[in-house]
Each structure stands twice: as structure tokens, then as C-alpha cells.
Coordinates of N, CA and C in Angstrom, one line a residue:
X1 N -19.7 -10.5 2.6 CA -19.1 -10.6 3.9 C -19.6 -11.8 4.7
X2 N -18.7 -12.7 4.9 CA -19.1 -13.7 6.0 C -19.9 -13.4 7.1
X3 N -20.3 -14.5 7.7 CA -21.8 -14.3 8.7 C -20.9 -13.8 9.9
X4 N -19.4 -14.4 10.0 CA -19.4 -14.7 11.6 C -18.3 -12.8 11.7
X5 N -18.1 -12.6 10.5 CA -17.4 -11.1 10.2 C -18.4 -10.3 10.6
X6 N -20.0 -10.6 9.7 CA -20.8 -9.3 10.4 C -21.4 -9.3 11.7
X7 N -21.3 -10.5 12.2 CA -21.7 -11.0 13.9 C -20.6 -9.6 14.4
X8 N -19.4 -9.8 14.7 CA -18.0 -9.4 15.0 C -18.5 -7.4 14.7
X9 N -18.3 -7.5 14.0 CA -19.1 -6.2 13.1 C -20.2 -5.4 13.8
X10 N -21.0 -6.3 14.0 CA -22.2 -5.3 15.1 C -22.1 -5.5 15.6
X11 N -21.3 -6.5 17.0 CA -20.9 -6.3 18.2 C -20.2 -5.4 18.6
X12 N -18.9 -5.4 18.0 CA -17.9 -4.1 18.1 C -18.3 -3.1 18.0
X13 N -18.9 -2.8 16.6 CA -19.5 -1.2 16.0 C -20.3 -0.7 18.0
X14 N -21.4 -1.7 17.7 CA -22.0 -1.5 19.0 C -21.6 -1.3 20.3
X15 N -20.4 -2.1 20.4 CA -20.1 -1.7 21.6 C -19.1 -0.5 22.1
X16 N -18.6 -0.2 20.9 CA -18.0 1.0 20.8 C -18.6 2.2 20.7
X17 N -19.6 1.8 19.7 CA -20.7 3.4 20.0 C -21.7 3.2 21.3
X18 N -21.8 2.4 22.4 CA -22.4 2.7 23.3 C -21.9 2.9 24.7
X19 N -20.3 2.2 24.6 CA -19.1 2.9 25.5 C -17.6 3.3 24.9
X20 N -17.9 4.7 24.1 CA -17.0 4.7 23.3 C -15.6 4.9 24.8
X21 N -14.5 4.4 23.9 CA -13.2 4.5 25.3 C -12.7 5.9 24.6
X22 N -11.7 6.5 25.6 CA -11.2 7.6 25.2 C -11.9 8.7 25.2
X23 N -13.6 8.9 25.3 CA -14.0 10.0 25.1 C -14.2 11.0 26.2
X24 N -13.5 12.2 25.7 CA -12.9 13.4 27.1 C -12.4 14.3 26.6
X25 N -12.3 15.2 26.5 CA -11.6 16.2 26.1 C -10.1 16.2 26.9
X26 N -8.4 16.5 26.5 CA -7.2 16.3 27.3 C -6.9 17.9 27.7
X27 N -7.0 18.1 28.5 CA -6.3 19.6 29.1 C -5.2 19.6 28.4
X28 N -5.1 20.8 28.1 CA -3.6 21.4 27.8 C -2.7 20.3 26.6
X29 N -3.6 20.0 25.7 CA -3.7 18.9 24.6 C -2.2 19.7 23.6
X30 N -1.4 18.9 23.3 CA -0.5 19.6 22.4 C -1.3 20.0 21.4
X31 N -1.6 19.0 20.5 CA -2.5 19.0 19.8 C -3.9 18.9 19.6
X32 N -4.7 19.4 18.4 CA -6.1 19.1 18.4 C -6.7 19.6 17.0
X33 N -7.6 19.1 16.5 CA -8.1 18.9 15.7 C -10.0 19.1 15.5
X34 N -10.7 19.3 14.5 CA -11.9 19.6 14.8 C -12.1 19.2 13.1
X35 N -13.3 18.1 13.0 CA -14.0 17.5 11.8 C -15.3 17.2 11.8
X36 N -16.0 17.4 10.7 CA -17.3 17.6 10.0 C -17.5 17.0 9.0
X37 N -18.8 15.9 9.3 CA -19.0 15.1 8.2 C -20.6 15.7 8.0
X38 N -20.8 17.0 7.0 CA -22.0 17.4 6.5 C -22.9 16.7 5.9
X39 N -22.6 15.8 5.1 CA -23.9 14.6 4.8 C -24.6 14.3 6.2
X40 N -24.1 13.8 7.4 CA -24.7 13.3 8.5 C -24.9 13.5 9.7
X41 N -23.7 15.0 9.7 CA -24.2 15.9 10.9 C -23.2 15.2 11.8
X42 N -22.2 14.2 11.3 CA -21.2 13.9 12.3 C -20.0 15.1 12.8
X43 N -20.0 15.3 14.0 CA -18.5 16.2 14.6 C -17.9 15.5 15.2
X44 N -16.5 15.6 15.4 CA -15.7 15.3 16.2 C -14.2 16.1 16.6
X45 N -13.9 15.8 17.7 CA -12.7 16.6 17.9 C -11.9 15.7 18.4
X46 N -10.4 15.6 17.7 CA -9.4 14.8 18.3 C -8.1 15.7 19.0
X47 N -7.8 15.3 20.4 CA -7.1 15.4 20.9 C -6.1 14.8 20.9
X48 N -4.6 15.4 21.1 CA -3.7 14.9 21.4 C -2.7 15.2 22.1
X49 N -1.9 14.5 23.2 CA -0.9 14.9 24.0 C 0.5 13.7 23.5
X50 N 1.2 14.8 22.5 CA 2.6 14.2 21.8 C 3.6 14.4 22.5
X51 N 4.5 13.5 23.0 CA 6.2 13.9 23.8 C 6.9 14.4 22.6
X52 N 8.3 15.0 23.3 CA 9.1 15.4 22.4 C 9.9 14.0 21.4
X53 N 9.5 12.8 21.9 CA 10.0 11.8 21.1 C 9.0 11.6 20.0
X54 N 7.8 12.2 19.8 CA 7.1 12.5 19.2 C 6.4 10.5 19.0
X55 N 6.0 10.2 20.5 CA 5.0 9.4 20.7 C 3.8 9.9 21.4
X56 N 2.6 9.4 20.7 CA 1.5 9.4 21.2 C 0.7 9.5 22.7
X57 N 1.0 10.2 23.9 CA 1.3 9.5 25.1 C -0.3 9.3 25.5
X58 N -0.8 10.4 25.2 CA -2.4 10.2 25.0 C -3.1 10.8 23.7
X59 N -4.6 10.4 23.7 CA -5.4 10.6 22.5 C -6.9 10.6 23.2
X60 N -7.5 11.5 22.9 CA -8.9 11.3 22.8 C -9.8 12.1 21.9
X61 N -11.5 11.4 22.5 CA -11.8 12.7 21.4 C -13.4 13.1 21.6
X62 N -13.8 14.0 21.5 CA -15.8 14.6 21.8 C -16.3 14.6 20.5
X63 N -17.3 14.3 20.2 CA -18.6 14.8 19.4 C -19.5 14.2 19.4
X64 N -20.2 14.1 18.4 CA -21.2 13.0 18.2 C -21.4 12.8 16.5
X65 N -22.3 11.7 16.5 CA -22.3 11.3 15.4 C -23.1 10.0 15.5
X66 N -23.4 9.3 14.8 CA -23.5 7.8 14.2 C -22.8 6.9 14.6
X67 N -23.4 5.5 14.7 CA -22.7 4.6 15.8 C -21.1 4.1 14.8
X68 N -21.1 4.5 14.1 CA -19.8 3.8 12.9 C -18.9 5.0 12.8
X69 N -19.4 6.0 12.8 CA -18.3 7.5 13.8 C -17.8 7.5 15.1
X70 N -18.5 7.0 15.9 CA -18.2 7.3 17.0 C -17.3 5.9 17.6
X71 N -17.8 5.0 16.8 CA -17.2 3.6 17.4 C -15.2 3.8 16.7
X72 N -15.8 4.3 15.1 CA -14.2 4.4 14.4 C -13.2 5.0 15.6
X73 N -13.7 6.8 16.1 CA -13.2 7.1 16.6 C -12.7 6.5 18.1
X74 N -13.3 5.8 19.0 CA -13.3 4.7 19.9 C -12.1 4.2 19.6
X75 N -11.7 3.2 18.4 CA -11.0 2.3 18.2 C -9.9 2.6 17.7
X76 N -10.0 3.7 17.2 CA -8.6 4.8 16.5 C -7.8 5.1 17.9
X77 N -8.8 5.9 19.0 CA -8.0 6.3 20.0 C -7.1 4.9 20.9
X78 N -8.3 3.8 21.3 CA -7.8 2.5 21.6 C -6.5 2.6 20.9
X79 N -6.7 2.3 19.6 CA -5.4 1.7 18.9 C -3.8 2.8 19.1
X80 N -3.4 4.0 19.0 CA -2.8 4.9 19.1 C -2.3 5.6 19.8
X81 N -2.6 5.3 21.1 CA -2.0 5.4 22.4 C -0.7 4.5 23.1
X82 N 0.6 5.5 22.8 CA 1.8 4.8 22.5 C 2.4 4.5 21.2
X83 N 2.0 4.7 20.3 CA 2.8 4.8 19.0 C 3.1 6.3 18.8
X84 N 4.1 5.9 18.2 CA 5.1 7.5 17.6 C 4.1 7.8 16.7
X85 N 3.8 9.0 16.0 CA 3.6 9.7 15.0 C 3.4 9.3 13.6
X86 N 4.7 8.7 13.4 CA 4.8 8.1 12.1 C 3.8 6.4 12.3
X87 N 3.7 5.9 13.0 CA 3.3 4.8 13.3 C 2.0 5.1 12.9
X88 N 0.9 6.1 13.3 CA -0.1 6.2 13.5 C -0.2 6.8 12.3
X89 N 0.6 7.5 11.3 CA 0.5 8.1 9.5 C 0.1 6.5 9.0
X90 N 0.8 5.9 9.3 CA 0.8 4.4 9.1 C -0.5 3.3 8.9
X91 N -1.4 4.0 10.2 CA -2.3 2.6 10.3 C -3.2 3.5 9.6
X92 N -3.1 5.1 9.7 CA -4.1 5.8 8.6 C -4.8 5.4 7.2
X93 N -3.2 5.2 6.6 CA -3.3 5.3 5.8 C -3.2 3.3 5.3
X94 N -3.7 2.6 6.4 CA -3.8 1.1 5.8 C -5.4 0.9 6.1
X95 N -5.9 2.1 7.3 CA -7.5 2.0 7.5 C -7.9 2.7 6.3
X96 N -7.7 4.0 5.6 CA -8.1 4.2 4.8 C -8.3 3.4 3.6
X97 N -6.8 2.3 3.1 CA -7.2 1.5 1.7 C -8.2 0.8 2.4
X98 N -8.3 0.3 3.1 CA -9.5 -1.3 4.2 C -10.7 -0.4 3.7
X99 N -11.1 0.9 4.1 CA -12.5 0.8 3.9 C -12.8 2.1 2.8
X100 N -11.8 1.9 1.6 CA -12.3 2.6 0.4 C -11.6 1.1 -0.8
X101 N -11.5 -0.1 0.2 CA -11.5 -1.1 -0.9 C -10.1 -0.7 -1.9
X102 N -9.3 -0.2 -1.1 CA -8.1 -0.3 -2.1 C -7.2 -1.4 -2.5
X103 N -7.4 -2.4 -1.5 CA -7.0 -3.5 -1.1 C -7.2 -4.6 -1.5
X104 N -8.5 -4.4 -2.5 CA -9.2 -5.8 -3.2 C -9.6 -6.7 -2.5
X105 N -9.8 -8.0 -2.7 CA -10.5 -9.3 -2.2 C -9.3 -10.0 -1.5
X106 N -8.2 -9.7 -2.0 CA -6.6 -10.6 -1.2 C -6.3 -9.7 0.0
X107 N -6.9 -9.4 0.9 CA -6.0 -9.1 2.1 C -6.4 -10.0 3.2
X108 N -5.4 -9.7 4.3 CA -5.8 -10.4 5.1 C -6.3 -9.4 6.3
X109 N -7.4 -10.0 6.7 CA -8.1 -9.2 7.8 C -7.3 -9.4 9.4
X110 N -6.4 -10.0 9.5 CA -6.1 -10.3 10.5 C -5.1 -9.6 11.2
X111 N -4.1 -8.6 10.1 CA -3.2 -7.8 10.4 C -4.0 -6.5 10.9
X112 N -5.4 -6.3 10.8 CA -6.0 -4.9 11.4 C -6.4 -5.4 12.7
X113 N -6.4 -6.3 12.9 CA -7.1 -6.5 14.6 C -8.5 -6.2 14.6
X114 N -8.9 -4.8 15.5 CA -10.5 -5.0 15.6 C -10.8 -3.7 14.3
X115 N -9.9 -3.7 14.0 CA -10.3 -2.3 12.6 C -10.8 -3.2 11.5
X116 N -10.7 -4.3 11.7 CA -11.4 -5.5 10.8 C -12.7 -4.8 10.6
X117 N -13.2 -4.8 11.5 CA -14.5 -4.8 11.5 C -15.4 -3.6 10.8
X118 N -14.0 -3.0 10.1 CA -14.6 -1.6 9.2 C -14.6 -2.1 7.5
X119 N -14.1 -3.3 7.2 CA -14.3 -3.9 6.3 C -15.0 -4.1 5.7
X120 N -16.6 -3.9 6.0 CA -17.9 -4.2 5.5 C -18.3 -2.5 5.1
X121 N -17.4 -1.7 5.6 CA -18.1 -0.4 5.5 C -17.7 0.0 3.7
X122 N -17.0 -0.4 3.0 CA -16.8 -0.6 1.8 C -17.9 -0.5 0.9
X123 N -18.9 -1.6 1.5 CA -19.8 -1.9 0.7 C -21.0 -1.0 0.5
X124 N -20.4 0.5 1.4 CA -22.1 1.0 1.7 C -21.0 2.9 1.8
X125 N -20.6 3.1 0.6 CA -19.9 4.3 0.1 C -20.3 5.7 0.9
X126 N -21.6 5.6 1.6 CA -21.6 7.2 1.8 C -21.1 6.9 3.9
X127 N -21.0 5.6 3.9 CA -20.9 5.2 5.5 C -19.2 5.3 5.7
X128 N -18.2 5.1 4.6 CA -17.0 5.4 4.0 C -16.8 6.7 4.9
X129 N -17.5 7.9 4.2 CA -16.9 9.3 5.4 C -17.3 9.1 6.4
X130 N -18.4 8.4 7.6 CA -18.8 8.5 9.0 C -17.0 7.4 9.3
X131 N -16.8 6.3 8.7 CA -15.9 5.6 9.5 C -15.0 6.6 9.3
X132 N -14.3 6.9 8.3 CA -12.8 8.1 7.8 C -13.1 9.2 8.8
X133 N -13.6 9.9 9.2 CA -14.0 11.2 9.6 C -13.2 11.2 11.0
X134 N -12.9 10.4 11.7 CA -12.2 10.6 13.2 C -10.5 10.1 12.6
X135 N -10.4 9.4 11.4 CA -8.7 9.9 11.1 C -8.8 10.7 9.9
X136 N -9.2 11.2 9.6 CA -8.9 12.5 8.2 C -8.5 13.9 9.6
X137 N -9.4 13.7 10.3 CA -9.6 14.7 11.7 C -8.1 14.5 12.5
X138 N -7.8 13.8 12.4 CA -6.2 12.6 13.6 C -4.9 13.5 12.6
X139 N -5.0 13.5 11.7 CA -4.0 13.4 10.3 C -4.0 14.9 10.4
X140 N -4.9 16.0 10.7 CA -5.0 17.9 10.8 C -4.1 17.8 12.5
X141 N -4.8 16.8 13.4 CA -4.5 17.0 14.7 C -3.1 16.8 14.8
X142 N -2.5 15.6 14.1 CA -1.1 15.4 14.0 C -0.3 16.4 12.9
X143 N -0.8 17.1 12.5 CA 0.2 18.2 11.4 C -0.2 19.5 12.2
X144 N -1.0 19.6 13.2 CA -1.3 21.0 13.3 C -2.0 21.9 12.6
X145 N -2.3 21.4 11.9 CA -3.3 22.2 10.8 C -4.8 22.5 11.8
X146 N -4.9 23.8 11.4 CA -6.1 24.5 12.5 C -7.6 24.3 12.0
X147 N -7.3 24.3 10.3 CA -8.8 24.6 9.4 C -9.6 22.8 9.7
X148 N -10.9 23.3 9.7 CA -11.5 21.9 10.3 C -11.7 21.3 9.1
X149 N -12.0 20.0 9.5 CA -11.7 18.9 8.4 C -13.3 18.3 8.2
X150 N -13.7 18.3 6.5 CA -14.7 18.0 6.3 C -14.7 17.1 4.9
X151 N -15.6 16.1 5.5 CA -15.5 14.9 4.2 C -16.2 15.5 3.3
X152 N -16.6 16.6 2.7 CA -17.2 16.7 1.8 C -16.4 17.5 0.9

């Protein structure tokens, strides 16, 4: 990883796990969801308030966890607020290849924005479930699915 990627990297991480945005529980949440990452004792709960156009109108989310948990979830909610449904199946499933390396050495980091900065999480496989754990949790909260979601 480039020097000026992991600069970017622990600024973000950091500044996200020390004011994560979005964190609050939503009253009367259409949706919600509840995830457990047992290797590290991370929880989280994602909320959601979906219109009938089935866009995102709000998102948030509580737990705790590790600063690469708590920041993911941070930047998940940032990012998701105002996209439809399907939009947000979407960046899931492009954050997921980014940091299980599905993607190989040819991508470009520019099309993730600040989700870039989960690109080093690759290299360090058990930190993989702390980043994934606030969208594996997103993906129950957007199907309705009630059973909690656990990386293990």
C-alpha cells in the first residue's frame, strides 16, 4: 500500500471512529437489523427509514466495536442516505470484492471515494469481518430478515 493511501487510511479510519456520523438509533425505523462479529466482540445495529419509492431516506446505526467497525459503519451510513435500495445492494456488493481482494491489483481506487480507504483491510484477513460487519448487518436490515447477523 502506498504511503500517502495509508496516511488517508488512518486519518479517515480515525476520524470516523472518533466521530462516527449517523450514530442514533431512528424512531419508528422501517427497518432494522442487528450484527455480531464474535472473534472481537463487535455489535452493531442498523437502522433504516425506507419510502415507498424504496429510497433510503435515512440510515443509522449503535454499537460498538473497533475503530475499522465503527468507522465502516460511519461511512456506509454517510454514503447511503438517498439512494434507492438497489443502489445500496450495489455498493455492497463492490465494498465487499474491495476488501476480500476480489478485485486484484487492476482496480481503480477512485470510483469508491472514501471507501478507498478499506483497501488495506485486505491485507490483514481477520480485520475483513470488523470492516464487512455494518454491511452484511445493512443487507438483513434491507430484506427484513430478523435473525442477527454474524461473521462467523
Amino acid at each position: 500500500m502506498q504511503q500517502e493511501l495509508r496516511e488517508l487510511y488512518q486519518q479517515v479510519i480515525l476520524d470516523h471512529n472518533k466521530a462516527p456520523r449517523n450514530f442514533r438509533k431512528i424512531e419508528n425505523a422501517t427497518n432494522y437489523a442487528e450484527g455480531h462479529n464474535p472473534l472481537c466482540g463487535d455489535n452493531v445495529t442498523i437502522y433504516l427509514d425506507i419510502d415507498e419509492n424504496n429510497v433510503i431516506k435515512d440510515i443509522s446505526f449503535q454499537g460498538s466495536g473497533c475503530a475499522i467497525s465503527k468507522a465502516s459503519a460511519s461511512l456506509m451510513t454517510s454514503m447511503l442516505k438517498g439512494k434507492t435500495v438497489e443502489e445500496a445492494e450495489k455498493l455492497f456488493h463492490k465494498f465487499h470484492d474491495l476488501v476480500t481482494d476480489k478485485l486484484g491489483d487492476n482496480i481503480s481506487l477512485d470510483e469508491f471515494g472514501k471507501l478507498a480507504v478499506f483497501a488495506g483491510v485486505k491485507e490483514f484477513p481477520a480485520r475483513v469481518k470488523c470492516a464487512s460487519l455494518a454491511w452484511h448487518t445493512l443487507m438483513n436490515a434491507l430484506h427484513g430478515k430478523a435473525e442477527s447477523v454474524s461473521t462467523e
